[in-house]
CSV table of N, CA and C in Angstrom, one decimal:
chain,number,residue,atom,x,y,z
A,1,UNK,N,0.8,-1.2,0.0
A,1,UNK,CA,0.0,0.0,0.0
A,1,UNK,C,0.9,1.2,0.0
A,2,UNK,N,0.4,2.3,-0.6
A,2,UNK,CA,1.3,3.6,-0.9
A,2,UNK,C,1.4,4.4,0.0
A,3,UNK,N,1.5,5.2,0.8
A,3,UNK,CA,1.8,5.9,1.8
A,3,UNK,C,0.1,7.2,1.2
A,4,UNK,N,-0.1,7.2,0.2
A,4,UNK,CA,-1.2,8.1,-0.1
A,4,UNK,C,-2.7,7.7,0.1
A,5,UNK,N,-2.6,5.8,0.0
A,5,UNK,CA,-3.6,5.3,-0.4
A,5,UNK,C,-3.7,4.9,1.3
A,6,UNK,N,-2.8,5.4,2.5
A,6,UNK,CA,-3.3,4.9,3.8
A,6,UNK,C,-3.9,5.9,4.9
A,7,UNK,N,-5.3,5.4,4.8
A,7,UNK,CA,-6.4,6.2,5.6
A,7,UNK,C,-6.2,5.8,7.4
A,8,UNK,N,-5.3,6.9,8.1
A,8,UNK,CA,-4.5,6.2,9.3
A,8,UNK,C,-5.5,5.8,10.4
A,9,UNK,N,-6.3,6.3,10.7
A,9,UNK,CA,-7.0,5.9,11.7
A,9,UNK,C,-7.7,4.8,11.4
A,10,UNK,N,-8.7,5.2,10.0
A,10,UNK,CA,-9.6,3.6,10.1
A,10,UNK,C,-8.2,2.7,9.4
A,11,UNK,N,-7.4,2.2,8.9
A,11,UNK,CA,-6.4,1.7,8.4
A,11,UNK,C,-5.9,0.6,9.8
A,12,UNK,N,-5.1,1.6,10.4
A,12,UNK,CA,-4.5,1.6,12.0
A,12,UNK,C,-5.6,0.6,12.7
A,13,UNK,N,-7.0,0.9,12.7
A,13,UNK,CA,-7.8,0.2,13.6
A,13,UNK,C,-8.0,-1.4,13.0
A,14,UNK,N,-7.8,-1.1,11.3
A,14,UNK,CA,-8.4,-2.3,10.9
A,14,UNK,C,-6.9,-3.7,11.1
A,15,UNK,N,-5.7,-3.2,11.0
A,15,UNK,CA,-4.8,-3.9,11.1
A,15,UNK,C,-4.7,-4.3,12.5
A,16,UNK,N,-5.2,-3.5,13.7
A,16,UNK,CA,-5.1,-3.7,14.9
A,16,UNK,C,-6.2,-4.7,15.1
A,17,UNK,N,-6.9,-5.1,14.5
A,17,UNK,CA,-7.9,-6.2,14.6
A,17,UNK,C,-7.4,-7.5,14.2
A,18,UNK,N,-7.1,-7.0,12.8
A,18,UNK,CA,-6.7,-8.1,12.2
A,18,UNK,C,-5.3,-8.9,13.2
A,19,UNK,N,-4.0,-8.5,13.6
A,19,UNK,CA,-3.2,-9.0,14.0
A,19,UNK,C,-3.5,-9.5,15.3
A,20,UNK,N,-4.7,-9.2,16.0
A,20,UNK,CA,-5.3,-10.0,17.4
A,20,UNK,C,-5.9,-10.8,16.9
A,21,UNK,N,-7.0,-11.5,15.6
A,21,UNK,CA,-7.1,-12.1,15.1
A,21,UNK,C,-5.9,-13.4,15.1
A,22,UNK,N,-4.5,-13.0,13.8
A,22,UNK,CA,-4.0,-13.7,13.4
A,22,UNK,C,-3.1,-13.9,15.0
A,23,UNK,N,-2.9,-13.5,16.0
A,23,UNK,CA,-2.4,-13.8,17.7
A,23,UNK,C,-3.5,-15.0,17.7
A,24,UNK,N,-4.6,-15.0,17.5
A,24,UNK,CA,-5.2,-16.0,18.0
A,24,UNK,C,-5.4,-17.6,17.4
A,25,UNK,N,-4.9,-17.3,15.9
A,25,UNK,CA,-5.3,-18.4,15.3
A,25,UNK,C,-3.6,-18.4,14.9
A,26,UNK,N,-2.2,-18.6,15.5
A,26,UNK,CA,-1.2,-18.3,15.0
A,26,UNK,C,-0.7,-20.1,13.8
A,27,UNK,N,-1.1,-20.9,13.7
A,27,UNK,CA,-1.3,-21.8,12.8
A,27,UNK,C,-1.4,-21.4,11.3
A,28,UNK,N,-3.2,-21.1,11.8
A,28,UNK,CA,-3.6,-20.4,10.5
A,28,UNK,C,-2.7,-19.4,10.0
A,29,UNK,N,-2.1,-18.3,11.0
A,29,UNK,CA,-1.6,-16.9,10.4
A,29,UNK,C,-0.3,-17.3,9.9
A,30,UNK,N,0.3,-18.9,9.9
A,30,UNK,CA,1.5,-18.6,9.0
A,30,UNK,C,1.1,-19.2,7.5
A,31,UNK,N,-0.2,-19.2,7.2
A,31,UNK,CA,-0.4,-19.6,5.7
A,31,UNK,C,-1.6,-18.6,5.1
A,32,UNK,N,-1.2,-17.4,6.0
A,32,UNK,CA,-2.2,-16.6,5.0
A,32,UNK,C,-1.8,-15.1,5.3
A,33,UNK,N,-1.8,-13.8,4.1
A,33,UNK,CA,-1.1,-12.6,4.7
A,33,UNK,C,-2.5,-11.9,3.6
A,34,UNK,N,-2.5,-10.4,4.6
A,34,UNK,CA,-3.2,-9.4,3.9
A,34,UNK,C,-2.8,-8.7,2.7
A,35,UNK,N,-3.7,-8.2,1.6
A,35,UNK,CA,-2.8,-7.4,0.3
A,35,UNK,C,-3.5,-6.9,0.0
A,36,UNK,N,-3.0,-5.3,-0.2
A,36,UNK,CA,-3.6,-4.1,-0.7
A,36,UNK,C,-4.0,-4.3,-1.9
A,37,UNK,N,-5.1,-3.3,-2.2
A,37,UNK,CA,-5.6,-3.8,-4.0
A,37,UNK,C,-5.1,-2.3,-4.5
A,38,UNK,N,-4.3,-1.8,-4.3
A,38,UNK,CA,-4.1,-0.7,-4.6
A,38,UNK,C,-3.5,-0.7,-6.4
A,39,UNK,N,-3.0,-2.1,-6.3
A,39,UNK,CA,-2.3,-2.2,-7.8
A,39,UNK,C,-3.3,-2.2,-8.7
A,40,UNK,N,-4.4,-3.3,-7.9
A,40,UNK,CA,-5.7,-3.8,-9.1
A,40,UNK,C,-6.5,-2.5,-9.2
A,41,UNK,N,-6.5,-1.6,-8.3
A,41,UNK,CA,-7.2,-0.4,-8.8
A,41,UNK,C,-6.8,0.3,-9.3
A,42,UNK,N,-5.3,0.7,-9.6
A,42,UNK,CA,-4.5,1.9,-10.4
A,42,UNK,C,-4.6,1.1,-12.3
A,43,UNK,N,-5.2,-0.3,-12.1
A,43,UNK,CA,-5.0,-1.1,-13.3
A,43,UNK,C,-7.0,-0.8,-13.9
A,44,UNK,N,-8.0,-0.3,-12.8
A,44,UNK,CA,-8.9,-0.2,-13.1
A,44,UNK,C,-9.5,-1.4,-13.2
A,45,UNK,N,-9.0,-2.2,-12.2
A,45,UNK,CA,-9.9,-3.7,-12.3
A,45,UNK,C,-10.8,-3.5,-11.1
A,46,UNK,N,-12.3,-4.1,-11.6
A,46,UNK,CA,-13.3,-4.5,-10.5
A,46,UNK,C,-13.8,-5.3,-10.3
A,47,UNK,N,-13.2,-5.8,-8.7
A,47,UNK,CA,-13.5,-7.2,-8.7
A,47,UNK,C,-14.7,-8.1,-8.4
A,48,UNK,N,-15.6,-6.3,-8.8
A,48,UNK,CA,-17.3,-7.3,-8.4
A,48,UNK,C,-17.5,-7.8,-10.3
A,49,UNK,N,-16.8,-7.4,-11.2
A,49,UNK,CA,-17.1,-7.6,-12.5
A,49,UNK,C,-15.8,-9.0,-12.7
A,50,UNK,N,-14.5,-8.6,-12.3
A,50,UNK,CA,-13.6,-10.0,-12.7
A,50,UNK,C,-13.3,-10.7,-11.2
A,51,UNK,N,-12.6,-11.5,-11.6
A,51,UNK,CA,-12.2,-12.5,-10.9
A,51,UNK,C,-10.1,-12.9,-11.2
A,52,UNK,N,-9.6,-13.1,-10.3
A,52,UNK,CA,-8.1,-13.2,-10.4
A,52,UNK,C,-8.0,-14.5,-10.3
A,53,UNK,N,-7.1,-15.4,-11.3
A,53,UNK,CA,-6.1,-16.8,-11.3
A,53,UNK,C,-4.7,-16.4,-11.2
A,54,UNK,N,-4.4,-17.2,-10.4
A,54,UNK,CA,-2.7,-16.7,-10.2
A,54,UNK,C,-1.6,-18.2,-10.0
A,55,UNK,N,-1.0,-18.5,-10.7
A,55,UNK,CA,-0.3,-19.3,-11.2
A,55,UNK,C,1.2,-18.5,-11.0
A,56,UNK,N,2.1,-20.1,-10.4
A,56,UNK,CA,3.9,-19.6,-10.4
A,56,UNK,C,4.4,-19.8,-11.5
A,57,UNK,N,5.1,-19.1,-11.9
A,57,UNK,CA,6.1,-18.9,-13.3
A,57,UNK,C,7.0,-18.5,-13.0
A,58,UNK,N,7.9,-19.0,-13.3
A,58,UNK,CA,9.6,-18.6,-13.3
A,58,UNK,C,9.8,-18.0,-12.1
A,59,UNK,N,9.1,-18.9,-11.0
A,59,UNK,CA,9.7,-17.9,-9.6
A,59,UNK,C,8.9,-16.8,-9.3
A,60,UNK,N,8.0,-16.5,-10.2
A,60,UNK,CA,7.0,-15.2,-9.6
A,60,UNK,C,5.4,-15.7,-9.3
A,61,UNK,N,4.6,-15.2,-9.0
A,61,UNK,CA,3.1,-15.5,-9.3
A,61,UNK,C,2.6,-14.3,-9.8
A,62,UNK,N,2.5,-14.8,-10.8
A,62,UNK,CA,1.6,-13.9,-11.9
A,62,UNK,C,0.0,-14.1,-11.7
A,63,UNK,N,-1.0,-12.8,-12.1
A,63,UNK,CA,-2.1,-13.1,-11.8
A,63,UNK,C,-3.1,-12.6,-12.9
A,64,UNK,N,-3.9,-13.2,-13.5
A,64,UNK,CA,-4.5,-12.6,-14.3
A,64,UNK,C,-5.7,-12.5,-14.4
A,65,UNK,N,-6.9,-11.5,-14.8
A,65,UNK,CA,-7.8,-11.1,-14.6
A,65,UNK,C,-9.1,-11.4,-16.0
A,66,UNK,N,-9.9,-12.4,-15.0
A,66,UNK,CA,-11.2,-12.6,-16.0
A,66,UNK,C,-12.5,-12.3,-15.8
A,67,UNK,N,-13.2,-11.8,-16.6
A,67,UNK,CA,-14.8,-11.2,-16.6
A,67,UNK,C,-15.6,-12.4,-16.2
A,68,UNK,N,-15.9,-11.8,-15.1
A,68,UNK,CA,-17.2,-13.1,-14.4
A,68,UNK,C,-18.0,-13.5,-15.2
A,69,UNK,N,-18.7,-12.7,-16.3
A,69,UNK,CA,-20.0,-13.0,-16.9
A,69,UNK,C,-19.6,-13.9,-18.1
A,70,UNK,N,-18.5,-13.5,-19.3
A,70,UNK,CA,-18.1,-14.8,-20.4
A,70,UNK,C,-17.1,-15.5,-19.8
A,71,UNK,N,-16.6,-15.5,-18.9
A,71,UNK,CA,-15.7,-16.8,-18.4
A,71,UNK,C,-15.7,-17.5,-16.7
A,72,UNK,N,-16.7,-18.1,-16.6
A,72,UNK,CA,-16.9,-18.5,-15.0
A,72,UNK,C,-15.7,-19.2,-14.9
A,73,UNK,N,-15.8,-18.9,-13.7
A,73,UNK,CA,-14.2,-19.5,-12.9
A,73,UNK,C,-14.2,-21.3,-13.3
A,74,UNK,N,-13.1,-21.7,-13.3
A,74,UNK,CA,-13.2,-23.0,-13.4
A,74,UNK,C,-12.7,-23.7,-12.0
A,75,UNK,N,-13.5,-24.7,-11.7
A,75,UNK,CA,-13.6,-25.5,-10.7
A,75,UNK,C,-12.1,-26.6,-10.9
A,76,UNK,N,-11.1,-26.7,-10.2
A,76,UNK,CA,-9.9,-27.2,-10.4
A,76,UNK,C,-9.8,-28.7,-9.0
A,77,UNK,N,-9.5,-29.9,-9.5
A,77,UNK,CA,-9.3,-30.3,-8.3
A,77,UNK,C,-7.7,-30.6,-8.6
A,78,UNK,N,-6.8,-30.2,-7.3
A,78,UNK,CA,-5.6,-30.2,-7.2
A,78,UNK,C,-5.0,-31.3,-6.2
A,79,UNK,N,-3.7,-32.3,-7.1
A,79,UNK,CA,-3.7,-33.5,-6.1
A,79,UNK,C,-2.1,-33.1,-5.4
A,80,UNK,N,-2.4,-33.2,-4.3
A,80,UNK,CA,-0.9,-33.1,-3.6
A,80,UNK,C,0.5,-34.9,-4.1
A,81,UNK,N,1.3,-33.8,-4.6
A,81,UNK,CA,2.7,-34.8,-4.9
A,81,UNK,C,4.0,-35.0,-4.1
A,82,UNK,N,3.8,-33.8,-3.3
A,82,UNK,CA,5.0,-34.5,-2.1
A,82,UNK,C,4.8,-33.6,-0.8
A,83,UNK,N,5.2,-34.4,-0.2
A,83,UNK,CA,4.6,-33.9,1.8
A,83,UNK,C,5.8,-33.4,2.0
A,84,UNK,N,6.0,-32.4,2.9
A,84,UNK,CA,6.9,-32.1,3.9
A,84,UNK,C,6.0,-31.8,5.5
A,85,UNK,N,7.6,-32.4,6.8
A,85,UNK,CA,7.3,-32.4,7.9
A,85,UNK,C,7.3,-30.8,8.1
A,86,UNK,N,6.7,-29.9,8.5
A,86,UNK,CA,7.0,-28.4,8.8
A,86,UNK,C,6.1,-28.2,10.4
A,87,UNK,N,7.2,-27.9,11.2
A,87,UNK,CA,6.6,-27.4,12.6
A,87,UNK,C,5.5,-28.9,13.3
A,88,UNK,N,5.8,-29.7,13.3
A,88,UNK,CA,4.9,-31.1,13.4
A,88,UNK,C,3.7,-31.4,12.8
A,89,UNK,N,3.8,-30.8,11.8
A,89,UNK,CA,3.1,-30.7,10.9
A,89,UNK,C,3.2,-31.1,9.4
A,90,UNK,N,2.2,-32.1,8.5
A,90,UNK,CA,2.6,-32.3,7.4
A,90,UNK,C,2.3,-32.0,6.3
A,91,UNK,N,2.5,-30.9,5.5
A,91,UNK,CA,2.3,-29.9,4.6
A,91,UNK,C,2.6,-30.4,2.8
A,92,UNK,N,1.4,-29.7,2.4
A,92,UNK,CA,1.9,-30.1,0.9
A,92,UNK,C,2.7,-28.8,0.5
A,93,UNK,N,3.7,-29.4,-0.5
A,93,UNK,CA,5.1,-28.4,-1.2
A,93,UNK,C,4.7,-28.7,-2.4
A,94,UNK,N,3.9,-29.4,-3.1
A,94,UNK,CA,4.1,-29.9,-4.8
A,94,UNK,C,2.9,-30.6,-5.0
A,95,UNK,N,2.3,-29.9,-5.6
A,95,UNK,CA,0.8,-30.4,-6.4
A,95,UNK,C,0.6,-30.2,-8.1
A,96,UNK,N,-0.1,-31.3,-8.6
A,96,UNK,CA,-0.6,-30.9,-10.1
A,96,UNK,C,-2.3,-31.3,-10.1
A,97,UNK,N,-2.5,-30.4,-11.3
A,97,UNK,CA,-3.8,-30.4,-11.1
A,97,UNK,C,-4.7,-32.0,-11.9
A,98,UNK,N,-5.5,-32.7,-10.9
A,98,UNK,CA,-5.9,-33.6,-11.6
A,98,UNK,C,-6.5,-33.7,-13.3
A,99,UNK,N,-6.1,-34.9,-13.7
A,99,UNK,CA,-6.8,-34.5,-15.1
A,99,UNK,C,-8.8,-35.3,-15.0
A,100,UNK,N,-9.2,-34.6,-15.7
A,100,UNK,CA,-10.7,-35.0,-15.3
A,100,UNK,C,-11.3,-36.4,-16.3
């Protein structure tokens, strides 16, 4: 977020929520992080009209934007291909998408 696009008081309160949240569920909070749409809005995307897929490429995750109304989202089932132990816990690192 840009230093222009941050509204400090309601901003400030909403992060102050959020992080007693993620205190409480600290599990959950290491597989999930907040993100400003500040980009998707300087790009003029709206997300009550598209929808974002975001796929890794070369090391980055790229994300790209489709119109809800001629392309419904597609339903994906994804099979996990190798476990790892992380924190006593056993985590997928490597999945491909089933074929139907």
């Amino acid at each position: 977020m840009t230093a222009a696009a941050y509204d400090t008081e309601s901003d400030a309160a909403f992060f102050a929520d959020i992080t007693e949240v993620f205190g409480r569920h600290p599990r959950a909070a290491e597989r999930y992080a907040l993100a400003s749409l500040d980009l998707e809005r300087e790009l003029g995307i709206d997300l009550t009209q598209k929808f974002g897929v975001s796929r890794i490429e070369d090391g980055r995750i790229v994300t790209e934007f489709h119109d809800r109304k001629t392309e419904p989202p597609e339903r994906r089932l994804q099979l996990c291909v190798k476990y790892e132990m992380r924190g006593g816990e056993l985590v997928c690192v490597d999945w491909r998408e089933a074929e139907e």
